[in-house]
mmCIF file of C-alpha atoms in Angstrom:
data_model
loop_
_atom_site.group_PDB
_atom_site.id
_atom_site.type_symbol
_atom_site.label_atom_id
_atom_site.label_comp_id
_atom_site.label_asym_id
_atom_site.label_seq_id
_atom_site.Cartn_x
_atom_site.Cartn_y
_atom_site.Cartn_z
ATOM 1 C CA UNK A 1 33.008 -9.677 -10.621
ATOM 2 C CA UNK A 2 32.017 -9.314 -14.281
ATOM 3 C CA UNK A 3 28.987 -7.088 -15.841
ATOM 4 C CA UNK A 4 26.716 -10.139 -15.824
ATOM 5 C CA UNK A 5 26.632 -10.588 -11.954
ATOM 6 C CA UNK A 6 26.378 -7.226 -11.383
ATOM 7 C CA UNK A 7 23.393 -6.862 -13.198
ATOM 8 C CA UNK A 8 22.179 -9.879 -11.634
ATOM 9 C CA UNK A 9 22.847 -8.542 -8.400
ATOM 10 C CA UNK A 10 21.244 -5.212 -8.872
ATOM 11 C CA UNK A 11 18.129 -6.942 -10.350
ATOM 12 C CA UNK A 12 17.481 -9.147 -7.678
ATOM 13 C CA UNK A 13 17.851 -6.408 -4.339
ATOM 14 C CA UNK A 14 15.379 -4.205 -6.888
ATOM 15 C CA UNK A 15 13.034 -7.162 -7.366
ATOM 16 C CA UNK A 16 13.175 -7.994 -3.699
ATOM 17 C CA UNK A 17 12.581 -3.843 -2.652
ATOM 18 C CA UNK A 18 9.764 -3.800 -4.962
ATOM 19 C CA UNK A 19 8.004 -6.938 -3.823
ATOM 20 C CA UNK A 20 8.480 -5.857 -0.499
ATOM 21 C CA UNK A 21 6.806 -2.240 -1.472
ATOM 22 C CA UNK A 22 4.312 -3.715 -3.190
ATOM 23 C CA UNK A 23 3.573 -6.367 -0.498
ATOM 24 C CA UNK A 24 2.834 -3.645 2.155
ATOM 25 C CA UNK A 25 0.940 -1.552 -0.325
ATOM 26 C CA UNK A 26 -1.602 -4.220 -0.828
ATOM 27 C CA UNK A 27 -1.686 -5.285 2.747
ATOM 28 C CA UNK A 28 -2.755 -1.358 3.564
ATOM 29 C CA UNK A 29 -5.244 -0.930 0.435
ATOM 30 C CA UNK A 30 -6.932 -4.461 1.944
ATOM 31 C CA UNK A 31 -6.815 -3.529 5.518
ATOM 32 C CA UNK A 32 -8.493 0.063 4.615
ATOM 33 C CA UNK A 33 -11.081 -1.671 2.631
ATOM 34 C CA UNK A 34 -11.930 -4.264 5.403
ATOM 35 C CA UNK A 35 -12.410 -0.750 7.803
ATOM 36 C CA UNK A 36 -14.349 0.878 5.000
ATOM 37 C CA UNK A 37 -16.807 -2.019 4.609
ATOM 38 C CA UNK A 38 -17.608 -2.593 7.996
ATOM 39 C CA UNK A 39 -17.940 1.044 9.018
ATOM 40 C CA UNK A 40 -20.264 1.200 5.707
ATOM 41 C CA UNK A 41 -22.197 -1.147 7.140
ATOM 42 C CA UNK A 42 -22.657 0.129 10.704
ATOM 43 C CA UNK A 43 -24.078 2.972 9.055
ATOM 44 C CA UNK A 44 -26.818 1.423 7.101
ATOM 45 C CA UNK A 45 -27.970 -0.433 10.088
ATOM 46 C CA UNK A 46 -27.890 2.966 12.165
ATOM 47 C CA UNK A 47 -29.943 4.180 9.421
ATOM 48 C CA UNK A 48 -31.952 1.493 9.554
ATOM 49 C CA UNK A 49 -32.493 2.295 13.347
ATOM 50 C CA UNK A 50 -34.237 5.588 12.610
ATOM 51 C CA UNK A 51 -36.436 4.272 9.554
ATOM 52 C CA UNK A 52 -37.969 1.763 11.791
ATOM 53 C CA UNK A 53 -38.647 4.083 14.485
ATOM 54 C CA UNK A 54 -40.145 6.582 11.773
ATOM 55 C CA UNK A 55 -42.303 3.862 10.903
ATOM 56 C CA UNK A 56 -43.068 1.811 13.896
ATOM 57 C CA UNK A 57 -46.559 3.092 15.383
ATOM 58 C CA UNK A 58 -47.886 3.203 11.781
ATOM 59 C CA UNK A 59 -46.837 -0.698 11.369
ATOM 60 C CA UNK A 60 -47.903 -1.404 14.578
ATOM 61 C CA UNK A 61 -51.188 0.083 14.078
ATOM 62 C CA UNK A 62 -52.187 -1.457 10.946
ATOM 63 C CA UNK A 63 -51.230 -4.925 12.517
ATOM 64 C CA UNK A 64 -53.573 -4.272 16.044
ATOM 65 C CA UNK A 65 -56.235 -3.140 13.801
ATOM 66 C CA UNK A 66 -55.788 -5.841 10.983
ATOM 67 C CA UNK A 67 -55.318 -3.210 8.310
ATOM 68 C CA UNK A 68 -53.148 -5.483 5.975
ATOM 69 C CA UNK A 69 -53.569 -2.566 2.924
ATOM 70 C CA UNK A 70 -52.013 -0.118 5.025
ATOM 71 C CA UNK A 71 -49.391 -2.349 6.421
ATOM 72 C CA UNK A 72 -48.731 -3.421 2.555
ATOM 73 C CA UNK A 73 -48.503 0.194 1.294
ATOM 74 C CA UNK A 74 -45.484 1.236 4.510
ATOM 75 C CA UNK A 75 -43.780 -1.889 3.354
ATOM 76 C CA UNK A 76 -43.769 -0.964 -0.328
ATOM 77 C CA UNK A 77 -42.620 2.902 0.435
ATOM 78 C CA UNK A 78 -39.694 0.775 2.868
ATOM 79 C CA UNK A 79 -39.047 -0.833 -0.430
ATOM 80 C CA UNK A 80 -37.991 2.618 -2.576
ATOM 81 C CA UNK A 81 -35.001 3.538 0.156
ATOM 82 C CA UNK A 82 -31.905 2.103 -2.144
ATOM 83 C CA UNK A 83 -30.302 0.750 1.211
ATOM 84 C CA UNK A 84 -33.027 -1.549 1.887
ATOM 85 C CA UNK A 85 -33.692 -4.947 -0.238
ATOM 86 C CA UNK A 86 -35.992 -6.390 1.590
ATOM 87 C CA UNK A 87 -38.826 -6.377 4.534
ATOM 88 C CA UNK A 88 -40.343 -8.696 6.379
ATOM 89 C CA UNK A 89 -43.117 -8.122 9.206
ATOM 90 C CA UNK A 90 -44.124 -10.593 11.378
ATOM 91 C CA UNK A 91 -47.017 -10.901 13.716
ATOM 92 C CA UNK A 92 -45.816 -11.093 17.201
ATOM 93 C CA UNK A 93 -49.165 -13.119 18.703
ATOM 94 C CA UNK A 94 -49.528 -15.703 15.736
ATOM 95 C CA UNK A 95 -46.049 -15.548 14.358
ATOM 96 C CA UNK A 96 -47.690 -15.182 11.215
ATOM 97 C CA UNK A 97 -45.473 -13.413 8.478
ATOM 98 C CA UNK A 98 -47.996 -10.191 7.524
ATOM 99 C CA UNK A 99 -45.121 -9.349 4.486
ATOM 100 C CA UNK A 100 -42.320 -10.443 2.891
ATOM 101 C CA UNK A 101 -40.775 -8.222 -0.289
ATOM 102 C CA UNK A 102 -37.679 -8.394 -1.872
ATOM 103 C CA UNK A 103 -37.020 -5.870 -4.373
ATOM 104 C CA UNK A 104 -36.047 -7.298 -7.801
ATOM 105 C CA UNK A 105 -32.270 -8.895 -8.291
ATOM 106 C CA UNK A 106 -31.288 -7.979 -4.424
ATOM 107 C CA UNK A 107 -30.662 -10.133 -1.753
ATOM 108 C CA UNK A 108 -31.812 -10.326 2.250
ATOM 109 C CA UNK A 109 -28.307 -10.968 3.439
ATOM 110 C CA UNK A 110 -27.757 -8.435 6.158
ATOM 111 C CA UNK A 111 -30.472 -7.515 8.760
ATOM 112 C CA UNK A 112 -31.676 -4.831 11.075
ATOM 113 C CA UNK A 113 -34.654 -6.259 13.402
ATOM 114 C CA UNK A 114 -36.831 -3.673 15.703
ATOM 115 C CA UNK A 115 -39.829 -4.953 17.714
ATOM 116 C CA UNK A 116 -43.326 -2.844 16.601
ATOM 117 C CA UNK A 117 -45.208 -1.307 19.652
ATOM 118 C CA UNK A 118 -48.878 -0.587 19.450
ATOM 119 C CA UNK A 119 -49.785 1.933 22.755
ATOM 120 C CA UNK A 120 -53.490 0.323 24.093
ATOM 121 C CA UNK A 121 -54.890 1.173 27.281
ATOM 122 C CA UNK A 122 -51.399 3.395 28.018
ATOM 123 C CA UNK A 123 -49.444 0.038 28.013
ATOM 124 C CA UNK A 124 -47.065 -1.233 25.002
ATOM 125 C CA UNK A 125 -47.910 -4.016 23.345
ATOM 126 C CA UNK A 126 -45.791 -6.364 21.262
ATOM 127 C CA UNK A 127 -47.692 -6.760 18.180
ATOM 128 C CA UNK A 128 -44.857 -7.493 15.546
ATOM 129 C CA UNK A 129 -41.464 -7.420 14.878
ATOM 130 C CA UNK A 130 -40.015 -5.446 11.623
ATOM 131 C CA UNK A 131 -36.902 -6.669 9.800
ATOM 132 C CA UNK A 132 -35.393 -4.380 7.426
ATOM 133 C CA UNK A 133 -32.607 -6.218 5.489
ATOM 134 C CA UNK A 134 -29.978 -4.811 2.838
ATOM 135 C CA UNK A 135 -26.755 -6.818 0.645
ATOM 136 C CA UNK A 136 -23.913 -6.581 -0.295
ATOM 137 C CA UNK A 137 -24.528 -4.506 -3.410
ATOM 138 C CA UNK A 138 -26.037 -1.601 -1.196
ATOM 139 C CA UNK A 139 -22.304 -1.745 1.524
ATOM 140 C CA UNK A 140 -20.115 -1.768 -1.704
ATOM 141 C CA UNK A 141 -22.468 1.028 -3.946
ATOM 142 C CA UNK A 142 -21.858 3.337 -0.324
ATOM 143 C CA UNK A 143 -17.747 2.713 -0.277
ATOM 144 C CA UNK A 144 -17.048 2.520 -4.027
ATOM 145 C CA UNK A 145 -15.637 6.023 -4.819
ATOM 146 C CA UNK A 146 -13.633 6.185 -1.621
ATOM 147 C CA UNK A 147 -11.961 2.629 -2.239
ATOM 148 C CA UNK A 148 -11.517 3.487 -5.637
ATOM 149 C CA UNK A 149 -9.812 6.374 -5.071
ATOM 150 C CA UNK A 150 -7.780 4.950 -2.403
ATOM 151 C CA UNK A 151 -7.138 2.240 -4.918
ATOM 152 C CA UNK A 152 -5.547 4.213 -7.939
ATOM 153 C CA UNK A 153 -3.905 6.403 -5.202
ATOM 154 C CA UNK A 154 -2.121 3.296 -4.225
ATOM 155 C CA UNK A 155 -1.426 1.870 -7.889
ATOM 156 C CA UNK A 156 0.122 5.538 -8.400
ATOM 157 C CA UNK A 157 2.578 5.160 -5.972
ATOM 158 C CA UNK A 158 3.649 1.530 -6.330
ATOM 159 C CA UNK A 159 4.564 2.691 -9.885
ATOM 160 C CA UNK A 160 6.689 5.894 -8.828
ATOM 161 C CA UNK A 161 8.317 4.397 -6.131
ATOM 162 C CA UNK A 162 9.040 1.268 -8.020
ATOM 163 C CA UNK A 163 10.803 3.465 -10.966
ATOM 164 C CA UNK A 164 12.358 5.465 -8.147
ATOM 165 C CA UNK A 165 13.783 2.142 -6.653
ATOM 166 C CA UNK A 166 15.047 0.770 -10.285
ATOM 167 C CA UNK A 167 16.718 4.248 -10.615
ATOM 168 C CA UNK A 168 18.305 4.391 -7.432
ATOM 169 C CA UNK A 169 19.969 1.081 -7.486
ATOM 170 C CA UNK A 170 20.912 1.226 -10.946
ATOM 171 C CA UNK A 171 22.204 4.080 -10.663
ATOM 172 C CA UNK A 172 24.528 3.928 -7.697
ATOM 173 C CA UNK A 173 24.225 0.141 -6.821
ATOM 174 C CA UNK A 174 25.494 -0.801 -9.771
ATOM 175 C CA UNK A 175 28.010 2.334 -10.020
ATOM 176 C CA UNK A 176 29.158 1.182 -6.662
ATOM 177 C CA UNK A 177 29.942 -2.660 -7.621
ATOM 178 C CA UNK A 178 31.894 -1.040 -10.447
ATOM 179 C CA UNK A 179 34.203 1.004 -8.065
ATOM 180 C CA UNK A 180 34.611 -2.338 -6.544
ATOM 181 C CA UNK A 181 35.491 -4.080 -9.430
ATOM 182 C CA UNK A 182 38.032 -1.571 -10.476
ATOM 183 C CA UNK A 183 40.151 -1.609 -6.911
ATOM 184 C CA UNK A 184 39.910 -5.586 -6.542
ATOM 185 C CA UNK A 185 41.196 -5.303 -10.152
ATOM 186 C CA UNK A 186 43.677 -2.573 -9.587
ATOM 187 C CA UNK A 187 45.167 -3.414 -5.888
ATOM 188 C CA UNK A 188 47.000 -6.536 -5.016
ATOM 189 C CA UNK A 189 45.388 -8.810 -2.554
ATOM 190 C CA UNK A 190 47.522 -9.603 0.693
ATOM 191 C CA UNK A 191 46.023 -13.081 1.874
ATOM 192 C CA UNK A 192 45.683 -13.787 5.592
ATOM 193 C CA UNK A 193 48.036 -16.766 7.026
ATOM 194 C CA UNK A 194 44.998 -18.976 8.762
ATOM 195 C CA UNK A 195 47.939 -21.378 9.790
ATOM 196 C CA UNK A 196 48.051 -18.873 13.046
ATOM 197 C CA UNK A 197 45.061 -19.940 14.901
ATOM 198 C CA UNK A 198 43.362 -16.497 15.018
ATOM 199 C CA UNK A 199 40.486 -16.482 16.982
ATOM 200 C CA UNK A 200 37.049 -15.704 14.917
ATOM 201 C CA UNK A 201 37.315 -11.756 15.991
ATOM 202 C CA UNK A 202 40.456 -11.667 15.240
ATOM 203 C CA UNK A 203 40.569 -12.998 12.210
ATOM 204 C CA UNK A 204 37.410 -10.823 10.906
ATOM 205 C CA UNK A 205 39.048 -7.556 12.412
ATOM 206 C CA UNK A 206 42.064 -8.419 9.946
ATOM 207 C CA UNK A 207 39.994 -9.411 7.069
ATOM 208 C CA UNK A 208 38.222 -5.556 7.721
ATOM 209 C CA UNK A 209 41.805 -3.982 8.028
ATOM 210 C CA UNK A 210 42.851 -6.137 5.053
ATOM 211 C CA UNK A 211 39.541 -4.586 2.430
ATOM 212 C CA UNK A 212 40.039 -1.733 4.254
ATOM 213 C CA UNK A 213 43.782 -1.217 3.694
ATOM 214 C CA UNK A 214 44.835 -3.265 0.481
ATOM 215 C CA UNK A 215 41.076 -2.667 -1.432
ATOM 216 C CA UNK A 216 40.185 0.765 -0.557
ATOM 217 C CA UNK A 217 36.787 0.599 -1.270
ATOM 218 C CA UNK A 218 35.203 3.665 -1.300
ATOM 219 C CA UNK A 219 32.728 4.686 1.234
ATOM 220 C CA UNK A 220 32.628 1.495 3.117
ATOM 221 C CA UNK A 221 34.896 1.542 5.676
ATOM 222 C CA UNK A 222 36.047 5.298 6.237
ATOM 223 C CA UNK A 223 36.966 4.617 9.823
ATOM 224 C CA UNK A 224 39.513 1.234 10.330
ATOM 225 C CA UNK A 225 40.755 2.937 13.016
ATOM 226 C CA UNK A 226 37.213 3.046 14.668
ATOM 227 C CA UNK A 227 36.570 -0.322 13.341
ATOM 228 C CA UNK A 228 39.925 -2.141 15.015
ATOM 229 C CA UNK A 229 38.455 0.097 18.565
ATOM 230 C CA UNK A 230 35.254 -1.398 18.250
ATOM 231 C CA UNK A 231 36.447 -5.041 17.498
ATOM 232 C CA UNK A 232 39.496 -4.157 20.627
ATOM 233 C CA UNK A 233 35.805 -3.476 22.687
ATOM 234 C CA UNK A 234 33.920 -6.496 20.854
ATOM 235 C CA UNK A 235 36.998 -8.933 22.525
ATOM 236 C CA UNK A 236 37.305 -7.567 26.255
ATOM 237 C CA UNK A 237 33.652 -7.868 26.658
#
């Protein structure tokens, strides 16, 4: 075994450690961002829950008593919370859509939709329906500084355990091959006689006693006398 395929040998099991390190690291940074997003987003639409209740007999009045400057004025103050891109409130008897706004560059993509109840005569009415609606932009702006902190958290460790993995098998992979080296180099080799018709176990329990006996390699096999037991076990079962 020469100092090329040692080196080849040590690079590849780091290469494959790392990958594998890396690998899971990503797979937990996405997975925590996929929980972060969504939970993000529950909580704008629970917050969207209480700012249409806040608002609902005040929409629902302007609509009963046709007060469109009113109704235009709530929608507009809706507008200023940074959650919310858009509104749109519709009339529940006509279908009619009393406002649409979209504030400037956002989009309607997710939506929150209450139903507006005007009290007349001590019974609820229907009148309209108010849907609050928020993006993307507003889900990410809310998980930003966790993720990112999660993120560089992450990038911090695949660096320090990848230099701790490059260490570790350079330093006592590699040592270990050359330990190797040196006793296949410095024992002689007593070669097995397949003309005998060992069995498979048999044959691998001498091949054991044979590196374990002729090669000495440290800190492999410290035990051949456990080894031959648990091959002797291995066969009777």
């Amino acid at each position: 075994m020469n100092q090329f395929n040692k080196k080849n040998i040590s690079l590849n099991i780091i290469k494959t450690f790392t990958f594998i390190f890396i690998s899971m690291a990503f797979v937990n940074f996405l997975i925590f961002g996929i929980t972060e997003y969504r939970d993000a987003r529950k909580l704008i639409l629970r917050e969207f829950k209480y700012l249409s209740i806040s608002v609902n007999y005040s929409l629902a009045e302007s609509i009963w008593k046709n007060n469109n400057i009113t109704l235009q004025s709530m929608v507009n103050q809706l507008l200023y919370n940074y959650n919310v891109s858009a509104v749109k409130v519709v009339n529940a008897e006509t279908k009619f859509i009393e406002s649409f706004k979209t504030r400037n560059g956002r989009k309607a993509q997710i939506s929150y939709t209450s139903d507006l109840i005007y009290i007349y005569d001590n019974k609820k009415v229907k009148v309209g329906e108010l849907t609050l609606f928020t993006d993307q932009e507003a889900v990410f702006y809310r998980i930003k500084k966790t993720v990112g902190l999660v993120l560089l958290k992450t990038l911090i460790e695949v660096f320090l355990v990848s230099i701790l993995i490059f260490w570790a098998f350079k330093k006592l992979f590699s040592d270990y091959l050359a330990r190797i080296e040196y006793n296949l180099q410095s024992k002689e080799y007593t070669p097995i006689d397949l003309s005998k018709g060992h069995n498979s176990l048999t044959l691998l329990e001498k091949i054991f006693q044979n590196i374990s006996r002729s090669y000495a390699i440290p800190n492999l096999f410290q035990y051949p006398v456990k080894i031959k037991r648990y091959f002797q076990l291995i066969k009777r079962s």
